[in-house]
N, CA, C and O atoms as a CHARMM CRD file, in Angstrom:
* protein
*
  376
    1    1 UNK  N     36.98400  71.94700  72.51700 PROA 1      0.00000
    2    1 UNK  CA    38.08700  71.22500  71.94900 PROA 1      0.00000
    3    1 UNK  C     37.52300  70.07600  71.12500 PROA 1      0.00000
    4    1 UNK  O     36.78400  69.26700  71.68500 PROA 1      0.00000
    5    2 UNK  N     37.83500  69.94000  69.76200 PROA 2      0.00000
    6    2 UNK  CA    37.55500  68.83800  68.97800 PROA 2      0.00000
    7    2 UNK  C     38.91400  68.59000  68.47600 PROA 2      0.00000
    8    2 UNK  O     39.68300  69.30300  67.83100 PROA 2      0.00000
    9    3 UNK  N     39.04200  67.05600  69.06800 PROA 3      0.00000
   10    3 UNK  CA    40.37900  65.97200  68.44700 PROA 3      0.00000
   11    3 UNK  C     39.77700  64.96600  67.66700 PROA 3      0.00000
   12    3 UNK  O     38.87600  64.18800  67.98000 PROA 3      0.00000
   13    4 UNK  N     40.47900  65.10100  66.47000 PROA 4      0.00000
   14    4 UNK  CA    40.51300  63.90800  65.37500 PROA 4      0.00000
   15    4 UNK  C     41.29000  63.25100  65.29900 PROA 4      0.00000
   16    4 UNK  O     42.39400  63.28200  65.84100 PROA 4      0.00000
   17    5 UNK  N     40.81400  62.47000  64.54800 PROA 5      0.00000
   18    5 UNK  CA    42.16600  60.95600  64.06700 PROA 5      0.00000
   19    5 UNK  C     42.73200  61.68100  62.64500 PROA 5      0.00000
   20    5 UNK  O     42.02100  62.21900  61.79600 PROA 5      0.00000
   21    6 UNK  N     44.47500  61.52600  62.61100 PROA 6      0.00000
   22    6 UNK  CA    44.89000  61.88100  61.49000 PROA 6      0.00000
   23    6 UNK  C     46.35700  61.62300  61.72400 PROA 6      0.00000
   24    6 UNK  O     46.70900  61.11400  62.78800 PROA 6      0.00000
   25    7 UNK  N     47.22200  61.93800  60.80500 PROA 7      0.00000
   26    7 UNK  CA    48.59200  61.09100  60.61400 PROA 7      0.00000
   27    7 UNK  C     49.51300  62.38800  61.53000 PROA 7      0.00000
   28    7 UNK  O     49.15500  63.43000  62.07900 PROA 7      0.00000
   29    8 UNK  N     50.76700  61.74100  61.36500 PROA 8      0.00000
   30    8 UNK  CA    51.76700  62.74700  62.23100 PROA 8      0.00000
   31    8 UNK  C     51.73900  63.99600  61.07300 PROA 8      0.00000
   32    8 UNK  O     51.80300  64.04000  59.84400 PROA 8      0.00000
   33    9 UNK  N     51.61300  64.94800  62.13600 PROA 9      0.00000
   34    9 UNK  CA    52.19800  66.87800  61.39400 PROA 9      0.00000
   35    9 UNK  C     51.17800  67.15400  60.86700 PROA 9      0.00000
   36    9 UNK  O     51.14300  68.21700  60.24600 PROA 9      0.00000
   37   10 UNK  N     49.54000  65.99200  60.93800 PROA 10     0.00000
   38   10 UNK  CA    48.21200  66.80800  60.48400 PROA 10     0.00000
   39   10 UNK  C     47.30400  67.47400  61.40900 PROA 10     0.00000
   40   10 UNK  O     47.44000  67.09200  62.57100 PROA 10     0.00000
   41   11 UNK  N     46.68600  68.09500  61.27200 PROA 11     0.00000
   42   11 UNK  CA    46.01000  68.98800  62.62100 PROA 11     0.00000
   43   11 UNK  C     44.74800  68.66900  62.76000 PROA 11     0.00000
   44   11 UNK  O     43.72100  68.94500  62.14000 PROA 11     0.00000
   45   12 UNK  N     45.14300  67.69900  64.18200 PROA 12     0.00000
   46   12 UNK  CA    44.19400  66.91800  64.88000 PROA 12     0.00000
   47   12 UNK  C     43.55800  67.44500  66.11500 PROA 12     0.00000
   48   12 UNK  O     42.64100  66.75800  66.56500 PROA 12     0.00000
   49   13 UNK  N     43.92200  68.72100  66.85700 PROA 13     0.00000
   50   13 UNK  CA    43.43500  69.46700  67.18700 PROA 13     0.00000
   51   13 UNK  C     42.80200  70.75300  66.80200 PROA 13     0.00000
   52   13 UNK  O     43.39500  71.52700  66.05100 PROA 13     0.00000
   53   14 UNK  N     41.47600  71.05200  67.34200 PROA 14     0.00000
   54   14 UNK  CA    41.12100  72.39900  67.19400 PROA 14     0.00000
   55   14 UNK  C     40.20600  72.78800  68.61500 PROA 14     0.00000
   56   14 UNK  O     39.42300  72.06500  69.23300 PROA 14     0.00000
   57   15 UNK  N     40.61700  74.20700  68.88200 PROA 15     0.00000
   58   15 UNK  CA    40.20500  74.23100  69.82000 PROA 15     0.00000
   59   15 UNK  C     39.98500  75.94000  70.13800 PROA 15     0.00000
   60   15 UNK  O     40.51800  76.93400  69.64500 PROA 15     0.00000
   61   16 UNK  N     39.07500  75.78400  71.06000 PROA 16     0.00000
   62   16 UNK  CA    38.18500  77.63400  71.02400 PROA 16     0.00000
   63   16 UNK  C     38.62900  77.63600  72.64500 PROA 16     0.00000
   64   16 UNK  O     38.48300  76.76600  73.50300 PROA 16     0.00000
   65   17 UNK  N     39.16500  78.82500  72.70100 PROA 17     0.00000
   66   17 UNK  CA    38.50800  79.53600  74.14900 PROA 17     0.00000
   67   17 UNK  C     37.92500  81.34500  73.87700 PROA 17     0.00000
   68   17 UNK  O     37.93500  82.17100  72.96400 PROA 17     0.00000
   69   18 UNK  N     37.58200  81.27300  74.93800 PROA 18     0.00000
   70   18 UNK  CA    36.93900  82.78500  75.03700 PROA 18     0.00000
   71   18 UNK  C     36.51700  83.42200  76.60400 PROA 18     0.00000
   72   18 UNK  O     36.14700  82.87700  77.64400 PROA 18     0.00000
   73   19 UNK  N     36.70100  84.47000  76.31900 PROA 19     0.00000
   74   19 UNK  CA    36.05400  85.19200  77.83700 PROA 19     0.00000
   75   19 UNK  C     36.12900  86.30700  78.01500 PROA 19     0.00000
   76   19 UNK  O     35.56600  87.05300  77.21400 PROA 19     0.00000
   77   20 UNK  N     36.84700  86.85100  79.12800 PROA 20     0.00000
   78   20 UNK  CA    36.20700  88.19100  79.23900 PROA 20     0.00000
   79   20 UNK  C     37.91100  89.00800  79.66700 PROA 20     0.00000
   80   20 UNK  O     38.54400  88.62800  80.65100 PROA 20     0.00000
   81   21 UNK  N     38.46100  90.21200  78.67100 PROA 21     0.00000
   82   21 UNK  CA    39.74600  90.99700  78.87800 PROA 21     0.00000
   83   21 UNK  C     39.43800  91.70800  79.92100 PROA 21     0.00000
   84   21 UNK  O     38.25000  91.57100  80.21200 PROA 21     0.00000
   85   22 UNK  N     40.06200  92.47200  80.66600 PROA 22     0.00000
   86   22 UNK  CA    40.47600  93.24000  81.80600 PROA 22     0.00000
   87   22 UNK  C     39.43600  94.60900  81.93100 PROA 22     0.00000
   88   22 UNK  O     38.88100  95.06700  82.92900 PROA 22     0.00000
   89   23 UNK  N     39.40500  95.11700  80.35100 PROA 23     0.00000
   90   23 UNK  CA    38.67600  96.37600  80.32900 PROA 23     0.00000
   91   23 UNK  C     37.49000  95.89100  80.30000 PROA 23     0.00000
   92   23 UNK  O     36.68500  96.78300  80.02900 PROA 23     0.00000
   93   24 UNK  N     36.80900  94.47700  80.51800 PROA 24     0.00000
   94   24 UNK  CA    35.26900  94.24700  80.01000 PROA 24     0.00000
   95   24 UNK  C     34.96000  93.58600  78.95600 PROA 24     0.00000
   96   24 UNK  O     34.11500  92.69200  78.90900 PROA 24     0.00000
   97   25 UNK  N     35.60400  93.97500  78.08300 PROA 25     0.00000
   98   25 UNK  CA    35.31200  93.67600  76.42800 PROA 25     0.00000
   99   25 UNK  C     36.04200  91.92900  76.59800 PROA 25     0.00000
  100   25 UNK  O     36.97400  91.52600  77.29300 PROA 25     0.00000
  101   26 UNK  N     34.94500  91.06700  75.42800 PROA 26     0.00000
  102   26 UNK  CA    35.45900  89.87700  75.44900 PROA 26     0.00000
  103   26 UNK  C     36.34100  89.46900  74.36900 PROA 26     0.00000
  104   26 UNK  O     36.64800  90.29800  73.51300 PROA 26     0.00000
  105   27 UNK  N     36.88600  87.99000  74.30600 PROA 27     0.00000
  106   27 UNK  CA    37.94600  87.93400  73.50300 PROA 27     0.00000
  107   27 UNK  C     37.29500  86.36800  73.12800 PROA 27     0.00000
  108   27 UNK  O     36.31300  85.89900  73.70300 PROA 27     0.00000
  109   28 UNK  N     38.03600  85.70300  72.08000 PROA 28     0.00000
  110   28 UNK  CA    37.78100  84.85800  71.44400 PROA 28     0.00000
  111   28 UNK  C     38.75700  84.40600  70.18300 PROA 28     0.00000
  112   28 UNK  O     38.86500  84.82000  69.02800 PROA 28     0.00000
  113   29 UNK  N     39.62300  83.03700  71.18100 PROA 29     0.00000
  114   29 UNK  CA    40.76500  82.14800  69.80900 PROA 29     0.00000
  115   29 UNK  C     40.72200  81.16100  69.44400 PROA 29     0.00000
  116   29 UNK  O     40.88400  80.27100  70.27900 PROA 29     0.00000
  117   30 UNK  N     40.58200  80.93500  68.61000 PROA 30     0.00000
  118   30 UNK  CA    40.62700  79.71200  67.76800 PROA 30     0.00000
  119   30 UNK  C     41.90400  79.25300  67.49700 PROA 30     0.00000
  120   30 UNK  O     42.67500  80.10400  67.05200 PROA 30     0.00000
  121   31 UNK  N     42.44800  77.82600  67.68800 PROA 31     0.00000
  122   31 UNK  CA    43.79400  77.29700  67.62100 PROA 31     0.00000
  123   31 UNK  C     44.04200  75.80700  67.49000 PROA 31     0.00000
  124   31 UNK  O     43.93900  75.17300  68.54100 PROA 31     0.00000
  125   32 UNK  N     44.25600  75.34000  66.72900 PROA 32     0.00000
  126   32 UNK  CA    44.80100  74.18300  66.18200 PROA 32     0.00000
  127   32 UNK  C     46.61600  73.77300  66.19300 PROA 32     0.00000
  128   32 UNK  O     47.60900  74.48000  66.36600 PROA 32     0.00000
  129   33 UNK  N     46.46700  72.56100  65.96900 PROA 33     0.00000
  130   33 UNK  CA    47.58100  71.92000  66.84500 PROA 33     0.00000
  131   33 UNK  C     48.05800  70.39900  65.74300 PROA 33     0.00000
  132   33 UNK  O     47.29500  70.00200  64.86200 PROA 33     0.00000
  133   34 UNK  N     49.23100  69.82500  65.99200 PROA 34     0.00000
  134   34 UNK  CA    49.35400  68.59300  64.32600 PROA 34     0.00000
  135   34 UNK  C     49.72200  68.12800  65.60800 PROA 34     0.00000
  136   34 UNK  O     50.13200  68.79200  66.56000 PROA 34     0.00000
  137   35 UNK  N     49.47900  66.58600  65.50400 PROA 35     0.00000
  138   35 UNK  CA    50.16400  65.51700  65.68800 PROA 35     0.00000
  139   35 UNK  C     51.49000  65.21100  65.89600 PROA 35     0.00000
  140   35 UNK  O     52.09900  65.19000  64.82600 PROA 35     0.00000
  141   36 UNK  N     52.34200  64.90700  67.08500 PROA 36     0.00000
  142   36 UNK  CA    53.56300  65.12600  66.82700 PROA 36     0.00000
  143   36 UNK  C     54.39100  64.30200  66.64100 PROA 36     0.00000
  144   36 UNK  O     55.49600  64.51300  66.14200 PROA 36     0.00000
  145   37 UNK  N     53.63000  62.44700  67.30800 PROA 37     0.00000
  146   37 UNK  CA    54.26400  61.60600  66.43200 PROA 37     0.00000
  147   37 UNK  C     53.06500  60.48400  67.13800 PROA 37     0.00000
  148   37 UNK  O     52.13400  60.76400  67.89300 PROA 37     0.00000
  149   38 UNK  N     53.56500  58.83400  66.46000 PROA 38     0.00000
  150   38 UNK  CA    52.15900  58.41100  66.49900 PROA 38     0.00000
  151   38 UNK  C     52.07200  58.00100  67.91900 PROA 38     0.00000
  152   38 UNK  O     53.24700  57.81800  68.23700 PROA 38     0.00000
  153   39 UNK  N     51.35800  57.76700  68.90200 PROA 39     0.00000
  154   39 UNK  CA    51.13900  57.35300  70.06700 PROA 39     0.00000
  155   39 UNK  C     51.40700  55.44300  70.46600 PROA 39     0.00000
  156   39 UNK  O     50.81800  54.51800  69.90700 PROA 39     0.00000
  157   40 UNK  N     51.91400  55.38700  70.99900 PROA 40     0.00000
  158   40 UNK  CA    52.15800  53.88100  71.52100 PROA 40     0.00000
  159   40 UNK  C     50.64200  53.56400  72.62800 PROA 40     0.00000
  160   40 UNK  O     49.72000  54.18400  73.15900 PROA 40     0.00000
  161   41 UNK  N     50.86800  52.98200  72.57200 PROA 41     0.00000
  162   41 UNK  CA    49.53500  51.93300  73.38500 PROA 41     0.00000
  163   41 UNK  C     50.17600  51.99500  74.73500 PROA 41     0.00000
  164   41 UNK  O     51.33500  51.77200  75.08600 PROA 41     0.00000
  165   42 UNK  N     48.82600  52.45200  75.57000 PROA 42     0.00000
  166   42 UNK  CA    48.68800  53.43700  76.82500 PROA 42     0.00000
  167   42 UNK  C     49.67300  54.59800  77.14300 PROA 42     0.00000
  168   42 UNK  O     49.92800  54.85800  78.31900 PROA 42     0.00000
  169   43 UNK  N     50.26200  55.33800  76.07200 PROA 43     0.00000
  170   43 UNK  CA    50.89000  56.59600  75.92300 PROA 43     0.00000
  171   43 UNK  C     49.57500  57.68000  75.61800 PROA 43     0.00000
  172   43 UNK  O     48.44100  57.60900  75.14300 PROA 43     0.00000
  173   44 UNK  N     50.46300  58.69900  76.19200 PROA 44     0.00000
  174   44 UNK  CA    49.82800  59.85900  76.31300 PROA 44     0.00000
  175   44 UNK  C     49.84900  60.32000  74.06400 PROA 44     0.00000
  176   44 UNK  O     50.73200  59.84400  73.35000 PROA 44     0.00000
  177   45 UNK  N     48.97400  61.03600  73.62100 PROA 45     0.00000
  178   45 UNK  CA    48.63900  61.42900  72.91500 PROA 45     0.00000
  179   45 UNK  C     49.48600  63.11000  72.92300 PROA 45     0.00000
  180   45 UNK  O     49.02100  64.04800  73.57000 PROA 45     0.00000
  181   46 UNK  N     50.98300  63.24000  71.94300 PROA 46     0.00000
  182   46 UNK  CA    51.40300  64.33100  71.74000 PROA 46     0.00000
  183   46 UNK  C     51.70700  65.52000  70.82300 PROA 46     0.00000
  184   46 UNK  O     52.56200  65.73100  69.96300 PROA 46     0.00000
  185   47 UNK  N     50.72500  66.18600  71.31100 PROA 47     0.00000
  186   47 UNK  CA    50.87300  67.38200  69.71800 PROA 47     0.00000
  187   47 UNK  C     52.28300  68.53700  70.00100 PROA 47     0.00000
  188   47 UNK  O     53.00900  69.03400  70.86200 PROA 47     0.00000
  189   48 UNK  N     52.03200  68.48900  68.80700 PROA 48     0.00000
  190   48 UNK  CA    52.80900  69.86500  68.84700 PROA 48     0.00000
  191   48 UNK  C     52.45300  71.36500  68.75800 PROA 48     0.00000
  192   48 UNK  O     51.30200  71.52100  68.35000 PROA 48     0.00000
  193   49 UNK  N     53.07300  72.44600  69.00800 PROA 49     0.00000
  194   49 UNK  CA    52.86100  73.82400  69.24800 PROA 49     0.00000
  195   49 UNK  C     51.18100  74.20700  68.79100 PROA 49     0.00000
  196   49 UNK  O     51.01500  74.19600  67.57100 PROA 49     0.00000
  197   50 UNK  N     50.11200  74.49200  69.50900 PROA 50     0.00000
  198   50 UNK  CA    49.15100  74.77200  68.70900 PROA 50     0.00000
  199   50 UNK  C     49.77000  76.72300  67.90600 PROA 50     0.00000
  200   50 UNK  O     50.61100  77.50500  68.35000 PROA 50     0.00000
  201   51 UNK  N     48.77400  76.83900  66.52300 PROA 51     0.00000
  202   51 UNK  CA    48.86000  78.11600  66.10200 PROA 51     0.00000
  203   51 UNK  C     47.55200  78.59500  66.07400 PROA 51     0.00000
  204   51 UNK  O     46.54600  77.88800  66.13300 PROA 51     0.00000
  205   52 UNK  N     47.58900  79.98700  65.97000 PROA 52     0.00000
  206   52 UNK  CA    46.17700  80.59300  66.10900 PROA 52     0.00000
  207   52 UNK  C     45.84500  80.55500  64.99400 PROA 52     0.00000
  208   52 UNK  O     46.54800  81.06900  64.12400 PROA 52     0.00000
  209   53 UNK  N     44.55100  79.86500  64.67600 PROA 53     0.00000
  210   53 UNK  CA    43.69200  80.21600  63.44200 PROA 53     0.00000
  211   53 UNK  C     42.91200  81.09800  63.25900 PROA 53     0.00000
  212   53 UNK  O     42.29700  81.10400  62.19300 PROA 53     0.00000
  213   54 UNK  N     42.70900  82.00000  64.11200 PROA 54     0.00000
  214   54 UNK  CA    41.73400  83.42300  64.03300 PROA 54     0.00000
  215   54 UNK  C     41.50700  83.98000  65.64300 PROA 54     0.00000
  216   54 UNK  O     41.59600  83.14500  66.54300 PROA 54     0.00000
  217   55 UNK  N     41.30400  84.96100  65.87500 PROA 55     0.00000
  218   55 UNK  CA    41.22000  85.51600  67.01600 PROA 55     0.00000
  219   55 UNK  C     40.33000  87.07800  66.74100 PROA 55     0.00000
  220   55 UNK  O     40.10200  87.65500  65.67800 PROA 55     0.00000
  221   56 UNK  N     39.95100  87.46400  68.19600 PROA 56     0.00000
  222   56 UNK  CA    38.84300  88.54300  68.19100 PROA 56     0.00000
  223   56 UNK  C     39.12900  88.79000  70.05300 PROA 56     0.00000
  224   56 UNK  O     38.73500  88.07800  70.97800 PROA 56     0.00000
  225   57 UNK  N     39.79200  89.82100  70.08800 PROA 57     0.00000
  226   57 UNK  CA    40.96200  90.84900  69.59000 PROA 57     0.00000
  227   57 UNK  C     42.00200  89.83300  69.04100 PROA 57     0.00000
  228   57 UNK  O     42.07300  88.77500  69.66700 PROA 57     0.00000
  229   58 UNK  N     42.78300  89.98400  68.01800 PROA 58     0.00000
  230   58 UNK  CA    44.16200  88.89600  67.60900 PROA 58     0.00000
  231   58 UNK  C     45.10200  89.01500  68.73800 PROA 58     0.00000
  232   58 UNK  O     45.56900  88.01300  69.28000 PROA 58     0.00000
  233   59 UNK  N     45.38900  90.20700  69.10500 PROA 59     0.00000
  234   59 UNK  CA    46.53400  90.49400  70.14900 PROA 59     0.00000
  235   59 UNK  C     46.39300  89.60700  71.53500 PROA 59     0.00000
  236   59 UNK  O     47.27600  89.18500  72.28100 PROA 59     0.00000
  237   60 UNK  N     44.90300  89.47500  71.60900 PROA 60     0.00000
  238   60 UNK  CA    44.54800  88.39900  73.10500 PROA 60     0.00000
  239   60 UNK  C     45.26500  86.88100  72.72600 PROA 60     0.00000
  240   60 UNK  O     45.49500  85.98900  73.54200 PROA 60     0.00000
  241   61 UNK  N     45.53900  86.84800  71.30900 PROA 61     0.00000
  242   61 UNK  CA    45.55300  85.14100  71.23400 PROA 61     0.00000
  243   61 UNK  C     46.92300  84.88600  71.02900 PROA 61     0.00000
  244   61 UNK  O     47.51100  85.64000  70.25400 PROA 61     0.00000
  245   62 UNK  N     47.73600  83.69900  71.73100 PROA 62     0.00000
  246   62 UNK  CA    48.97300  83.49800  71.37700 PROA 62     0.00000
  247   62 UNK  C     49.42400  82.01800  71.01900 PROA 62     0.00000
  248   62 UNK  O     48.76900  81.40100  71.85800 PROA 62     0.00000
  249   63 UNK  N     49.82000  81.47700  70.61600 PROA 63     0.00000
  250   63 UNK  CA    50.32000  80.18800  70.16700 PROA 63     0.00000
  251   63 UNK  C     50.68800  79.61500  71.35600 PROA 63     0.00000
  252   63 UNK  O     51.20900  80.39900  72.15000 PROA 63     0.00000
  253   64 UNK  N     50.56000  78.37600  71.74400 PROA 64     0.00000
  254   64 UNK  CA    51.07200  77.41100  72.98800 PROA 64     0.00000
  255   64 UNK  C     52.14800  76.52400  72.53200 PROA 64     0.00000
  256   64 UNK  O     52.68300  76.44100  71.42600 PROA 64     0.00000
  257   65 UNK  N     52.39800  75.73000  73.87300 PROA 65     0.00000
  258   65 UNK  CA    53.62600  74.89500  73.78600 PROA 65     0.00000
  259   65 UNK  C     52.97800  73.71100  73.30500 PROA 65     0.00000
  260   65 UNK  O     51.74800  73.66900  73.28600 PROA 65     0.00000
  261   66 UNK  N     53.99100  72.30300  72.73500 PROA 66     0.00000
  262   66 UNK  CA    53.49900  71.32800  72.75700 PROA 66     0.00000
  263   66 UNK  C     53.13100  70.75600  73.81000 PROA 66     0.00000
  264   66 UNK  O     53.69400  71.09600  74.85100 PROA 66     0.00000
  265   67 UNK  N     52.17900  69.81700  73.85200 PROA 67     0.00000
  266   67 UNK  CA    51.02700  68.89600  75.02800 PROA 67     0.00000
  267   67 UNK  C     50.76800  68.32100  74.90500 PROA 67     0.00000
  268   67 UNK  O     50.45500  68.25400  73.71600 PROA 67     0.00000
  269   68 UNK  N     50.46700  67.11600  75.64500 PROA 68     0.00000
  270   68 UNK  CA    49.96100  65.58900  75.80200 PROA 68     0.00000
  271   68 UNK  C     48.82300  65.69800  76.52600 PROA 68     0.00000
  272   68 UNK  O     48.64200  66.17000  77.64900 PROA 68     0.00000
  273   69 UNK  N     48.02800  65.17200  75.69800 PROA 69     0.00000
  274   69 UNK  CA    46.50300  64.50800  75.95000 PROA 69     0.00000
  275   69 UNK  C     46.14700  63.19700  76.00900 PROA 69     0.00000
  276   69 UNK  O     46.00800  62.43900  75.05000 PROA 69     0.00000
  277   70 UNK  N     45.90600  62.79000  77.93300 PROA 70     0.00000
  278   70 UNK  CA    45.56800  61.17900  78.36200 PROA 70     0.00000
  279   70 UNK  C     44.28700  61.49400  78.59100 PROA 70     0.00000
  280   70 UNK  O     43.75400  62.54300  78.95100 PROA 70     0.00000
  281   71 UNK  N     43.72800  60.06100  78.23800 PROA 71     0.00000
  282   71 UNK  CA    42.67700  59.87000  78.50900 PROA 71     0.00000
  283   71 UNK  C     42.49900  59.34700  80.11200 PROA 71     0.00000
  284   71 UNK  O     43.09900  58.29100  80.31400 PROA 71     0.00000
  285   72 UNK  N     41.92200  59.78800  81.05700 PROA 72     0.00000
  286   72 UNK  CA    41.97200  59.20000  82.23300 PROA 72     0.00000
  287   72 UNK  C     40.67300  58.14900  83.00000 PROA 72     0.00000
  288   72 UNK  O     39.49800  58.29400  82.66400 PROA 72     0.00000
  289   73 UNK  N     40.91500  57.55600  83.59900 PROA 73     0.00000
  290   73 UNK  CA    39.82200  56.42000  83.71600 PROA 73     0.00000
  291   73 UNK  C     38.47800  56.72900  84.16900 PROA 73     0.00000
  292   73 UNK  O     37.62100  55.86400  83.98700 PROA 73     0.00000
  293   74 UNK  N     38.04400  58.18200  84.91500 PROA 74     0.00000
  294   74 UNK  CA    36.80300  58.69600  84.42800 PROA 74     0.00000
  295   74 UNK  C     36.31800  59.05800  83.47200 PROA 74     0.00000
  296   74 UNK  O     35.26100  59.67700  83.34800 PROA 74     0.00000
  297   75 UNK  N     36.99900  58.73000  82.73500 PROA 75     0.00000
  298   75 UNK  CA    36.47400  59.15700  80.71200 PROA 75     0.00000
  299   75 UNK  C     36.35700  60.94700  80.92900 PROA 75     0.00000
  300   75 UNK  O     35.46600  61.68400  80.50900 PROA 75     0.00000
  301   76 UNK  N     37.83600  61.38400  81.89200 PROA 76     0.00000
  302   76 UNK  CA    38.32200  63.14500  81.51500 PROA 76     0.00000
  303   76 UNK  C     39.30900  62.98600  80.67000 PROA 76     0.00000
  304   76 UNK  O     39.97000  61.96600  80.47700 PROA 76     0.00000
  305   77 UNK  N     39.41200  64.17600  80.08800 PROA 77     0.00000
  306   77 UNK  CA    40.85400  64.04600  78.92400 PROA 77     0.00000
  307   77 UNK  C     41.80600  65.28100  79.89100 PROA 77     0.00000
  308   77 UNK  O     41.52100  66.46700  80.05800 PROA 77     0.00000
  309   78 UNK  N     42.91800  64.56100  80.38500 PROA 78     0.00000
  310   78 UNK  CA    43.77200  65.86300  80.59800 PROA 78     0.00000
  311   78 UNK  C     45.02200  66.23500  79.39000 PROA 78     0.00000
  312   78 UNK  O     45.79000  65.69500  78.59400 PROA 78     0.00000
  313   79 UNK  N     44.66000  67.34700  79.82700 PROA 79     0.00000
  314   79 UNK  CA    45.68500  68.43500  78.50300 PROA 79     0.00000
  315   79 UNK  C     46.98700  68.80200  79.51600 PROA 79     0.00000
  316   79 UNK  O     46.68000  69.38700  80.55500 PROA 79     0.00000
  317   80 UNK  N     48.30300  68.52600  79.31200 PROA 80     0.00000
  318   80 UNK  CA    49.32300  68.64700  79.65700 PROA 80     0.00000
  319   80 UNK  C     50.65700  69.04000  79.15900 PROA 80     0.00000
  320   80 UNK  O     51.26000  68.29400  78.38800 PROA 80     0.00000
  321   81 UNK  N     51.09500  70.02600  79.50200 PROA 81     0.00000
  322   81 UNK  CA    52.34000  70.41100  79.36900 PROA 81     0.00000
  323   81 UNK  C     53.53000  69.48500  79.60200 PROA 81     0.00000
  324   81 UNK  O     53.47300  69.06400  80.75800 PROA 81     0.00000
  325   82 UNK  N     54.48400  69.05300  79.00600 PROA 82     0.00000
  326   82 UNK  CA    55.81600  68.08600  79.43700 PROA 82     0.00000
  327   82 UNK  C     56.35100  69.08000  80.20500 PROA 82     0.00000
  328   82 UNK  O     56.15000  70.27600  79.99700 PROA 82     0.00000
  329   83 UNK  N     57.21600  68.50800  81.33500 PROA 83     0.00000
  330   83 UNK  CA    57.79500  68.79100  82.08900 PROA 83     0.00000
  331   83 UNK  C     57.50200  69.45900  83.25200 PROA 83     0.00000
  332   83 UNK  O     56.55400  68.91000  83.81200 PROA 83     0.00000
  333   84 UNK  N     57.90200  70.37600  83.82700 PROA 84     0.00000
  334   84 UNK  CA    56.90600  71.14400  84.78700 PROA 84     0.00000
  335   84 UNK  C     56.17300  72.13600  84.27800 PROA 84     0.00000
  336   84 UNK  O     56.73300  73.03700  83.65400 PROA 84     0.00000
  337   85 UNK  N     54.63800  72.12500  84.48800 PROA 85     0.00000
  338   85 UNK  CA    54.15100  72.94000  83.84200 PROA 85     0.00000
  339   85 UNK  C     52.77100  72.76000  84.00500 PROA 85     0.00000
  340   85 UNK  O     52.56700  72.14300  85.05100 PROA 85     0.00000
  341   86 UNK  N     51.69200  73.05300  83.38200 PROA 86     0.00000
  342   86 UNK  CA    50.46800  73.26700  84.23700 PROA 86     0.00000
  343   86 UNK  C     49.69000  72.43400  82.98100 PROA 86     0.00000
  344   86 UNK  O     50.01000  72.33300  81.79700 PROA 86     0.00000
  345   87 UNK  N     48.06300  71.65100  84.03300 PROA 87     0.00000
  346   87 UNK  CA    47.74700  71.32200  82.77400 PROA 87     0.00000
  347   87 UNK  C     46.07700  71.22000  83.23000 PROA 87     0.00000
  348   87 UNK  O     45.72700  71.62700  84.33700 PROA 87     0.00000
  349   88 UNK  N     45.20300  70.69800  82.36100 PROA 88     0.00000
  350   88 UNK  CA    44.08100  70.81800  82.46000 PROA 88     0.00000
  351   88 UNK  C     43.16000  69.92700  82.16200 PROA 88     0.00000
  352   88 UNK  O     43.38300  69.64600  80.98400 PROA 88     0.00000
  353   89 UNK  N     41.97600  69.12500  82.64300 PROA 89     0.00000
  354   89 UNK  CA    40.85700  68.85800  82.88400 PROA 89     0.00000
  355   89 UNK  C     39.72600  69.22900  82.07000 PROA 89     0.00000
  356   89 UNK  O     39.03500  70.18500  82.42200 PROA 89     0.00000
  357   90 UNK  N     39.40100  68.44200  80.79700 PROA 90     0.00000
  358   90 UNK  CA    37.95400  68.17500  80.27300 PROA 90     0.00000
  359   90 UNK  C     37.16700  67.14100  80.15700 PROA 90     0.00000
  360   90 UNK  O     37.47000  65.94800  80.14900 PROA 90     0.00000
  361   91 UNK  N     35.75800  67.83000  80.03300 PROA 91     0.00000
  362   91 UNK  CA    34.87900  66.75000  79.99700 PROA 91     0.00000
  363   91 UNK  C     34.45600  66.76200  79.21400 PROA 91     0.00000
  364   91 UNK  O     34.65600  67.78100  78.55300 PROA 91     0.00000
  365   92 UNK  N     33.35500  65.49700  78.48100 PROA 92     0.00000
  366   92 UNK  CA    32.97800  65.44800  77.69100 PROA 92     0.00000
  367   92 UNK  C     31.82500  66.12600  77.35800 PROA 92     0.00000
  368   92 UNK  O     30.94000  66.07400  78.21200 PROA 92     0.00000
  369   93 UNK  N     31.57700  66.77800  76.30600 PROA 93     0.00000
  370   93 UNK  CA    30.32500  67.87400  75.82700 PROA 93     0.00000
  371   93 UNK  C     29.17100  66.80400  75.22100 PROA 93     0.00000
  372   93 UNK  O     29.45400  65.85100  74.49500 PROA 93     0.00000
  373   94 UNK  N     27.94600  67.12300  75.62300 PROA 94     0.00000
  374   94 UNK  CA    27.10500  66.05000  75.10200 PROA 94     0.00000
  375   94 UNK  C     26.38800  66.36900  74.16300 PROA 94     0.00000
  376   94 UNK  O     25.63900  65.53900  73.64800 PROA 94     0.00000
């Protein structure tokens, strides 16, 4: 995941996953995400819908919901869904 600085509705996310489909064979998406409006001071950071920018199989890759990204006081970034919904834990890549 690489987040930039950029204005509302520009795409300040990009982000890869990859691994391994059911039959063996692996998969790999690329997906980016805009800004969804500007963040207030100690607010969570909220994008909107990421879209797929390329995929390998395409059919593995699907567009997500919008999510908020806090920074948390171990210097992890969690990735979060509003409302009920599931969210996730990164660290920093060195």
């Amino acid at each position: 995941m690489t987040i930039r600085q950029g204005k509302v509705g520009g795409q300040v996310l990009a982000l890869t996953t990859e691994g391994p489909l059911s039959g063996g064979a692996m998969y790999r998406c690329e997906f980016s995400a805009p800004l969804a409006e500007r963040p207030g001071q100690d607010e969570p950071v909220r994008l909107g819908p990421s879209t797929v920018s390329s995929g390998e199989p395409l059919s593995s890759c699907s567009p997500g919901r919008p999510t908020e990204l806090t920074l948390l006081p171990d210097d992890t970034l969690r990735r979060s869904t509003p409302g009920p919904g599931k969210s996730l834990i990164y660290t920093r890549a060195d």
